[in-house]
Amino acid sequence: MIWAKEEMLSRENLQNLQLERLQQTIAMVYNHVPFYKKKLDEFGIKPADIKSLEDITLLPFTNKDDFRDNYPYGLFAVPMEKIVRLHASSGTTGKPTVVGYTQNDLDNWTEVVARIVTQAGVTRGDIVQVAFGYGLFTGAFGLHYGLEKVGAAVVPTSSGGTEKQIMLMKDFGTTVLVSTPSYALHMAEVAEKMNVINDLKLRLGLFGAEGCSEEMRREIEKRWGIVATDNYGLSEVIGPGVSGECGCKDGLHINEDHFFVEVIDPVTLKPVHPGEKGELVFTTLTKEALPVLRYRTKDISHLNISPCSCGRTTARMAKVSGRSDDMLIIRGVNVFPSQIESVLIDIEGIAPHYQLVVTKRNHLDELEIKVEVTAQAMAKGQLEMQRLEKTISRRLQGVLALRARVNLMEPFSMERFQGKARRVVDLRQAM
Ligand code: DLL
């Protein structure tokens, strides 16, 4: 099923709508957000100068630091009386990024999430367990209202209390799970231990908020016996609902009538050629409380604007392959954690729990890969452990041309995550 006619507009009609909304957004930020007025004045741009969608490249970018510098409400375009909800995303350092919504923003958010859950395959008969943390994080509340709008029964378990989650999943007959991929994996492990997987009605997973390689997706599908779909978003733009996969699982449909997407080269900041990989940049087209121009996501992906076999005509973004600021440069080699994940998960005897630790010794970068082995592999003894270690080293060297120290960890010994996983520990600055 397709939720909204806007998902099937011709490119021409879509672009006309986008231009009209872009012009309104620029006028709004110029008149109501001193930060943008100053920036546009510095660039010598007046709202009336934006006459086509291509003119968007004349506009300044917005970065996460701009949110921090204007903490908490400096980027809002409406007075506080019009704000009806606040969320925040906790950065690794310093103050969180604060985002606000008017009632109209919440209605639009509900609408775009209704679209992405429908395209993933959720229907009104479904019982959906939302295992994202309810709170300042946009994930749980964002999915919650869109799911209710399509008529699904929402079970707001939040994250944590995993055994109880599984018990409720069984007793309530939950058919759809919403969580991060890493929590889904942890929940599967607990359900296996409780020996209830075969008693569950779960058929579908909507996973997002962090990267997940195709190998990890297959692992989750196998463990649960479900179809796992990916959905993407970020607080600064709205939260979840920016894009999501349909049943074809061939890219995430972007809600382009609400979010204008560009892909840029993160170094030159110029647009890449159509279809090439680069950093996603979004401009909101309908947000009232917190419109953003050209927000640099740091997320790496590429676009496909050909219509999908599901009937939708919206551009599809490839699964995010990493963040430009996640990329590790180890002895001059560029390494994305997702590449290492892909290698590890495909190896028999390895459990999908790992951590990358980067240190420096004698001025040289060192990469240590801590990875759990399965109980079955462990039971095979020392020789099997040596074989596994060698296999991992050889495959990593083949893919990354990089030598890494492999540290096999005992089954169930590594940290499990209820929200976004922390896979990389880079200690080089501290050394
Ligand atoms: O994670 C919003 C969200 C919640 C999306 C629930 C989907 C589901 P933030 O906490 O602001 O917002 O984090 C945004 O998370 O820039 C990406 O780096 C990453 N991210 C989000 N979804 C995906 C995904 C939410 N499907 C940041 N694949 C983004 C890869 C993702 N990375």
Coordinates of C-alpha atoms and ligand atoms in Angstrom, one line a residue:
M1 CA 0.0 0.0 0.0
I2 CA 1.1 3.6 -0.7
W3 CA 0.1 6.0 2.0
A4 CA 0.2 9.4 0.2
K5 CA -0.1 10.6 -3.3
E6 CA 3.0 12.8 -2.8
E7 CA 5.1 9.6 -2.9
M8 CA 4.1 9.1 -6.6
L9 CA 4.4 12.6 -8.0
S10 CA 6.2 13.0 -11.4
R11 CA 9.6 14.5 -10.9
E12 CA 8.4 17.7 -12.6
N13 CA 5.4 18.1 -10.2
L14 CA 7.6 17.3 -7.2
Q15 CA 10.2 19.8 -8.2
N16 CA 7.6 22.6 -8.6
L17 CA 6.3 21.8 -5.2
Q18 CA 9.8 21.7 -3.7
L19 CA 10.8 25.1 -5.3
E20 CA 7.6 26.8 -3.9
R21 CA 8.3 25.3 -0.4
L22 CA 12.0 26.1 -0.6
Q23 CA 11.3 29.8 -1.4
Q24 CA 8.9 30.0 1.5
T25 CA 11.4 28.4 3.9
I26 CA 14.2 30.8 2.9
A27 CA 11.9 33.8 3.4
M28 CA 10.9 32.4 6.8
V29 CA 14.4 31.9 8.1
Y30 CA 15.6 35.2 6.7
N31 CA 12.9 37.1 8.5
H32 CA 12.8 35.1 11.7
V33 CA 16.1 33.5 12.5
P34 CA 18.9 36.1 13.1
F35 CA 21.5 33.4 12.6
Y36 CA 20.3 32.8 9.0
K37 CA 19.8 36.5 8.2
K38 CA 23.4 37.2 9.2
K39 CA 24.7 34.2 7.1
L40 CA 22.7 35.1 4.0
D41 CA 23.7 38.7 4.3
E42 CA 27.3 37.6 4.5
F43 CA 26.8 35.5 1.4
G44 CA 25.1 38.5 -0.3
I45 CA 21.9 36.4 -0.9
K46 CA 18.4 37.7 -0.6
P47 CA 15.5 35.2 -0.5
A48 CA 14.3 36.5 -3.9
D49 CA 17.7 35.4 -5.5
I50 CA 16.6 31.7 -5.2
K51 CA 14.7 31.2 -8.5
S52 CA 15.4 27.5 -9.1
L53 CA 16.2 24.4 -7.2
E54 CA 19.8 24.5 -8.5
D55 CA 20.2 27.9 -6.8
I56 CA 20.2 26.1 -3.5
T57 CA 24.0 25.7 -3.9
L58 CA 24.2 29.5 -3.4
L59 CA 23.0 29.0 0.2
P60 CA 25.3 28.5 3.2
F61 CA 25.5 25.1 4.9
T62 CA 24.3 24.4 8.5
N63 CA 26.4 22.2 10.8
K64 CA 25.9 20.5 14.1
D65 CA 28.1 23.2 15.7
D66 CA 25.6 25.9 14.6
F67 CA 23.1 24.1 16.8
R68 CA 25.5 24.1 19.7
D69 CA 26.5 27.7 19.2
N70 CA 22.8 28.7 19.3
Y71 CA 21.9 26.4 22.2
P72 CA 19.1 26.0 23.2
Y73 CA 16.6 27.9 21.1
G74 CA 18.6 30.3 18.9
L75 CA 17.7 28.6 15.6
F76 CA 13.9 28.5 16.3
A77 CA 11.9 30.5 13.8
V78 CA 8.8 30.8 15.9
P79 CA 8.1 32.2 19.4
M80 CA 8.0 29.7 22.3
E81 CA 4.2 30.0 22.5
K82 CA 4.0 28.1 19.3
I83 CA 6.3 25.3 20.4
V84 CA 4.5 22.2 21.6
R85 CA 7.3 19.7 21.9
L86 CA 11.1 19.7 22.5
H87 CA 13.5 16.8 21.9
A88 CA 17.3 16.6 22.1
S89 CA 20.0 14.5 20.8
S90 CA 22.9 13.8 23.1
G91 CA 26.2 14.4 21.5
T92 CA 29.3 12.7 22.6
T93 CA 30.6 15.9 24.1
G94 CA 29.1 19.1 25.5
K95 CA 25.5 20.3 25.3
P96 CA 22.9 18.3 23.4
T97 CA 21.3 19.5 20.2
V98 CA 17.8 20.9 21.0
V99 CA 15.0 20.6 18.5
G100 CA 11.4 22.0 18.7
Y101 CA 8.2 21.4 16.9
T102 CA 5.0 23.3 16.4
Q103 CA 1.7 21.4 16.2
N104 CA 1.9 21.6 12.4
D105 CA 5.4 20.1 12.6
L106 CA 4.1 17.2 14.7
D107 CA 1.3 16.6 12.2
N108 CA 3.8 16.5 9.4
W109 CA 6.1 14.3 11.4
T110 CA 3.3 11.9 12.0
E111 CA 2.5 11.9 8.3
V112 CA 6.0 11.2 7.1
V113 CA 6.4 8.4 9.6
A114 CA 3.0 6.9 8.6
R115 CA 4.4 6.7 5.1
I116 CA 7.6 5.0 6.1
V117 CA 6.0 2.4 8.3
T118 CA 3.4 1.7 5.6
Q119 CA 6.1 1.2 3.0
A120 CA 7.9 -1.2 5.3
G121 CA 4.7 -3.2 5.4
V122 CA 3.0 -2.2 8.7
T123 CA -0.8 -2.4 8.5
R124 CA -3.7 -1.6 10.9
G125 CA -3.8 -5.2 12.1
D126 CA -0.3 -5.1 13.4
I127 CA 0.8 -5.0 17.1
V128 CA 4.0 -3.0 17.2
Q129 CA 6.5 -2.9 20.0
V130 CA 8.4 0.3 20.2
A131 CA 11.7 -0.6 21.9
F132 CA 13.4 2.8 21.3
G133 CA 13.9 4.7 24.5
Y134 CA 11.0 7.1 25.1
G135 CA 12.4 10.5 26.2
L136 CA 14.4 13.2 24.6
F137 CA 15.5 10.9 21.8
T138 CA 13.3 11.4 18.7
G139 CA 13.1 7.7 17.8
A140 CA 10.3 6.4 20.1
F141 CA 7.9 9.3 19.9
G142 CA 8.5 9.8 16.2
L143 CA 7.6 6.2 15.3
H144 CA 4.8 6.1 17.9
Y145 CA 2.5 8.6 16.4
G146 CA 3.0 7.6 12.8
L147 CA 2.2 4.0 13.7
E148 CA -0.9 5.0 15.5
K149 CA -2.0 7.0 12.5
V150 CA -1.9 4.0 10.3
G151 CA -4.0 2.2 12.9
A152 CA -1.5 -0.3 14.3
A153 CA -1.7 -1.1 18.0
V154 CA 1.4 0.4 19.6
V155 CA 3.1 -1.2 22.6
P156 CA 5.4 1.5 24.0
T157 CA 7.7 -0.8 26.0
S158 CA 10.7 1.7 25.5
S159 CA 14.2 0.1 25.6
G160 CA 15.6 -2.1 28.4
G161 CA 14.1 -4.7 30.6
T162 CA 14.8 -7.2 27.8
E163 CA 13.4 -10.4 29.4
K164 CA 10.1 -8.6 30.1
Q165 CA 10.1 -7.2 26.6
I166 CA 10.3 -10.7 25.3
M167 CA 7.6 -11.9 27.6
L168 CA 5.3 -9.1 26.5
M169 CA 6.2 -9.8 22.9
K170 CA 4.9 -13.4 23.4
D171 CA 1.9 -12.6 25.5
F172 CA 0.7 -9.6 23.4
G173 CA 1.3 -11.4 20.1
T174 CA 3.6 -8.6 18.9
T175 CA 4.0 -8.7 15.1
V176 CA 6.4 -5.8 14.5
L177 CA 9.5 -4.7 16.4
V178 CA 10.9 -1.2 16.2
S179 CA 14.4 -0.7 17.6
T180 CA 18.0 -0.1 16.8
P181 CA 19.6 -3.1 14.9
S182 CA 22.0 -3.7 17.8
Y183 CA 19.1 -3.9 20.3
A184 CA 17.2 -6.2 18.0
L185 CA 20.2 -8.5 18.0
H186 CA 20.5 -8.4 21.8
M187 CA 16.8 -9.1 22.1
A188 CA 17.1 -12.1 19.8
E189 CA 19.8 -13.5 21.9
V190 CA 17.7 -13.2 25.1
A191 CA 14.7 -14.7 23.3
E192 CA 16.8 -17.6 22.2
K193 CA 18.0 -18.1 25.8
M194 CA 14.3 -18.0 27.0
N195 CA 13.6 -20.5 24.3
V196 CA 10.5 -18.7 23.1
I197 CA 11.4 -17.6 19.5
N198 CA 9.1 -20.2 18.0
D199 CA 6.2 -19.1 20.1
L200 CA 6.3 -15.5 18.8
K201 CA 4.2 -13.9 16.1
L202 CA 6.9 -11.4 15.1
R203 CA 7.1 -11.0 11.3
L204 CA 8.7 -7.6 10.6
G205 CA 11.3 -5.3 12.0
L206 CA 11.7 -1.6 11.5
F207 CA 15.3 -0.8 12.4
G208 CA 17.0 2.5 12.3
A209 CA 19.0 5.2 14.2
E210 CA 22.3 3.6 13.5
G211 CA 24.1 1.9 10.6
C212 CA 23.6 -1.8 9.9
S213 CA 25.5 -3.7 7.2
E214 CA 23.6 -6.1 4.8
E215 CA 25.4 -8.9 6.7
M216 CA 24.1 -7.7 10.0
R217 CA 20.6 -7.3 8.5
R218 CA 20.7 -11.0 7.3
E219 CA 21.9 -12.1 10.8
I220 CA 19.0 -10.3 12.4
E221 CA 16.5 -11.8 9.9
K222 CA 17.9 -15.3 10.5
R223 CA 17.9 -15.0 14.3
W224 CA 14.3 -13.8 14.5
G225 CA 12.9 -15.3 11.3
I226 CA 11.5 -11.9 10.2
V227 CA 11.9 -9.4 7.4
A228 CA 14.1 -6.5 8.6
T229 CA 13.7 -3.0 7.0
D230 CA 15.9 0.1 7.5
N231 CA 14.6 3.6 8.2
Y232 CA 16.6 6.8 8.5
G233 CA 16.4 10.2 10.0
L234 CA 18.1 12.7 12.2
S235 CA 16.9 15.1 14.9
E236 CA 18.1 18.3 13.3
V237 CA 16.0 17.5 10.2
I238 CA 12.9 16.0 12.1
G239 CA 13.8 12.7 13.6
P240 CA 12.8 9.3 12.1
G241 CA 10.7 9.7 8.9
V242 CA 13.2 11.2 6.6
S243 CA 13.4 8.0 4.6
G244 CA 12.7 4.3 4.8
E245 CA 12.8 1.1 2.8
C246 CA 9.8 -0.4 1.1
G247 CA 9.4 -4.2 0.6
C248 CA 11.8 -4.1 -2.4
K249 CA 14.7 -3.3 0.1
D250 CA 16.4 -1.5 -2.7
G251 CA 17.2 1.9 -1.1
L252 CA 15.3 4.1 1.3
H253 CA 12.6 6.3 -0.1
I254 CA 13.1 9.9 0.9
N255 CA 10.1 12.0 1.7
E256 CA 11.2 14.6 -0.8
D257 CA 8.2 16.9 -0.6
H258 CA 9.3 17.6 3.0
F259 CA 13.1 17.3 2.8
F260 CA 15.2 18.4 -0.1
V261 CA 18.3 16.2 -0.5
E262 CA 21.7 16.9 -2.0
V263 CA 24.8 14.8 -2.0
I264 CA 28.1 16.6 -1.7
D265 CA 31.8 15.8 -1.7
P266 CA 32.7 16.3 2.0
V267 CA 36.0 17.8 1.1
T268 CA 35.3 20.2 -1.8
L269 CA 31.6 20.7 -0.6
K270 CA 30.5 20.6 -4.3
P271 CA 27.7 18.4 -5.5
V272 CA 28.8 15.0 -6.6
H273 CA 27.8 13.6 -10.1
P274 CA 24.3 12.0 -10.1
G275 CA 24.4 8.6 -8.4
E276 CA 27.8 9.1 -6.9
K277 CA 28.6 8.5 -3.2
G278 CA 29.0 11.5 -0.9
E279 CA 27.7 13.2 2.2
L280 CA 23.9 13.7 2.5
V281 CA 22.7 17.3 3.0
F282 CA 19.1 18.1 3.8
T283 CA 17.0 21.3 3.6
T284 CA 13.6 21.1 5.3
L285 CA 10.7 22.3 3.2
T286 CA 7.8 22.4 5.6
K287 CA 9.2 22.8 9.1
E288 CA 7.9 25.8 11.0
A289 CA 9.7 25.7 14.4
L290 CA 13.2 24.7 13.2
P291 CA 13.7 25.0 9.5
V292 CA 17.2 24.2 8.4
L293 CA 19.1 25.1 5.3
R294 CA 21.6 22.6 3.8
Y295 CA 22.2 20.6 7.0
R296 CA 25.4 18.6 6.7
T297 CA 24.6 15.2 8.0
K298 CA 28.1 13.6 7.7
D299 CA 26.2 10.5 6.6
I300 CA 27.6 8.8 3.5
S301 CA 25.2 7.4 0.8
H302 CA 24.2 7.9 -2.8
L303 CA 20.9 8.5 -4.6
N304 CA 18.9 6.7 -7.2
I305 CA 16.1 8.8 -8.7
S306 CA 14.6 6.1 -11.0
P307 CA 11.1 5.0 -10.0
C308 CA 11.0 1.9 -7.7
S309 CA 9.1 -1.2 -8.7
C310 CA 6.8 -0.5 -5.7
G311 CA 5.3 2.4 -7.6
R312 CA 6.9 5.2 -5.6
T313 CA 8.8 7.9 -7.6
T314 CA 10.7 9.5 -4.7
A315 CA 14.5 9.4 -4.7
R316 CA 16.0 6.4 -2.9
M317 CA 19.1 6.8 -0.8
A318 CA 21.4 3.7 -0.4
K319 CA 21.8 2.4 3.1
V320 CA 24.2 4.7 5.0
S321 CA 27.6 3.2 4.7
G322 CA 29.2 5.2 7.4
R323 CA 29.7 8.7 8.7
S324 CA 32.5 10.9 7.3
D325 CA 33.5 11.5 11.0
D326 CA 33.4 7.8 11.8
M327 CA 36.0 7.0 9.1
L328 CA 39.2 5.9 10.8
I329 CA 42.5 6.7 9.1
I330 CA 44.8 3.9 10.3
R331 CA 48.3 4.1 9.0
G332 CA 47.0 6.1 6.1
V333 CA 44.3 3.6 5.2
N334 CA 40.7 4.8 5.2
V335 CA 38.6 2.4 7.2
F336 CA 34.8 2.5 7.8
P337 CA 33.7 0.4 10.8
S338 CA 30.9 -0.9 8.5
Q339 CA 33.4 -2.6 6.2
I340 CA 34.9 -4.5 9.2
E341 CA 31.4 -5.4 10.4
S342 CA 30.7 -6.9 6.9
V343 CA 33.8 -9.0 7.1
L344 CA 33.3 -10.3 10.6
I345 CA 29.7 -11.2 10.5
D346 CA 30.2 -13.5 7.4
I347 CA 32.7 -15.7 9.3
E348 CA 31.3 -18.9 10.8
G349 CA 32.0 -19.1 14.5
I350 CA 31.9 -15.4 15.1
A351 CA 29.1 -13.8 17.1
P352 CA 27.9 -10.3 15.8
H353 CA 29.4 -8.4 18.8
Y354 CA 32.6 -6.6 18.2
Q355 CA 34.6 -3.5 19.1
L356 CA 37.4 -1.7 17.3
V357 CA 40.1 -0.2 19.5
V358 CA 42.6 2.2 17.9
T359 CA 45.8 3.1 19.7
K360 CA 49.3 4.4 18.9
R361 CA 52.5 2.6 19.5
N362 CA 55.9 4.1 18.6
H363 CA 54.0 6.7 16.6
L364 CA 52.2 4.0 14.6
D365 CA 48.5 3.4 14.6
E366 CA 47.4 0.1 15.8
L367 CA 44.0 -1.5 15.3
E368 CA 42.7 -4.1 17.7
I369 CA 39.5 -6.0 16.8
K370 CA 37.8 -7.5 19.8
V371 CA 35.2 -9.9 18.6
E372 CA 33.1 -12.5 20.4
V373 CA 33.1 -16.1 19.3
T374 CA 30.0 -18.4 19.4
A375 CA 29.7 -21.0 22.2
Q376 CA 29.8 -23.7 19.5
A377 CA 33.1 -22.5 18.1
M378 CA 34.6 -22.1 21.6
A379 CA 33.6 -25.7 22.4
K380 CA 35.7 -26.9 19.5
G381 CA 38.9 -25.9 21.4
Q382 CA 42.1 -24.0 21.0
L383 CA 42.9 -25.1 17.4
E384 CA 39.5 -23.7 16.2
M385 CA 40.3 -20.4 18.0
Q386 CA 43.6 -20.2 16.2
R387 CA 41.9 -21.0 12.9
L388 CA 39.3 -18.3 13.5
E389 CA 41.9 -15.7 14.4
K390 CA 43.8 -16.4 11.2
T391 CA 40.7 -16.3 9.0
I392 CA 39.7 -12.9 10.4
S393 CA 43.1 -11.4 9.9
R394 CA 43.4 -12.8 6.3
R395 CA 39.9 -11.6 5.3
L396 CA 40.4 -8.2 6.8
Q397 CA 43.8 -7.8 5.1
G398 CA 42.1 -8.8 1.8
V399 CA 39.3 -6.2 2.1
L400 CA 41.1 -3.4 3.8
A401 CA 44.8 -4.0 3.1
L402 CA 45.3 -3.5 6.8
R403 CA 46.9 -5.6 9.5
A404 CA 44.9 -5.7 12.7
R405 CA 45.4 -7.5 16.0
V406 CA 42.5 -9.9 16.5
N407 CA 41.4 -10.5 20.1
L408 CA 38.8 -13.3 20.4
M409 CA 36.4 -12.8 23.3
E410 CA 34.4 -15.4 25.2
P411 CA 30.8 -15.9 24.3
F412 CA 28.4 -13.3 25.9
S413 CA 31.4 -11.3 27.4
M414 CA 31.1 -8.1 25.4
E415 CA 28.8 -5.1 26.1
R416 CA 25.2 -5.3 24.6
F417 CA 23.4 -2.2 23.6
Q418 CA 19.8 -1.1 24.1
G419 CA 20.1 2.0 21.9
K420 CA 22.8 3.0 19.5
A421 CA 25.9 0.8 19.7
R422 CA 29.3 2.2 20.4
R423 CA 31.7 0.1 18.2
V424 CA 34.7 2.3 18.0
V425 CA 37.1 3.3 20.8
D426 CA 39.8 5.6 19.4
L427 CA 42.4 6.2 22.1
R428 CA 45.0 8.0 19.9
Q429 CA 44.2 11.5 21.1
A430 CA 44.6 10.4 24.7
M431 CA 48.0 8.8 24.1
Ligands
DLL1 O1 18.7 8.6 15.2 C1 16.6 9.5 14.4 C2 16.0 8.1 14.1 C3 15.4 7.5 15.1 C4 16.1 7.6 12.9 C5 14.9 6.2 14.9 C6 15.6 6.3 12.6 C7 14.9 5.7 13.7 P1 19.7 11.3 15.9 O2 19.8 10.7 17.3 O3 19.8 12.7 15.8 O4 18.4 10.8 15.2 O5 20.9 10.6 15.1 C8 21.0 10.8 13.7 O6 21.9 8.6 13.4 O7 22.9 11.3 11.2 C9 22.9 8.9 11.3 O8 24.3 9.0 11.5 C10 22.4 7.9 12.3 N1 21.3 7.1 11.6 C11 19.9 7.3 11.8 N2 19.3 6.4 11.1 C12 20.2 5.6 10.5 C13 20.1 4.5 9.6 C14 18.0 9.5 15.0 N3 19.0 4.0 9.2 C15 22.1 10.0 13.1 N4 21.3 4.0 9.1 C16 22.2 10.1 11.6 C17 22.5 4.5 9.5 C18 21.5 6.1 10.8 N5 22.6 5.6 10.3

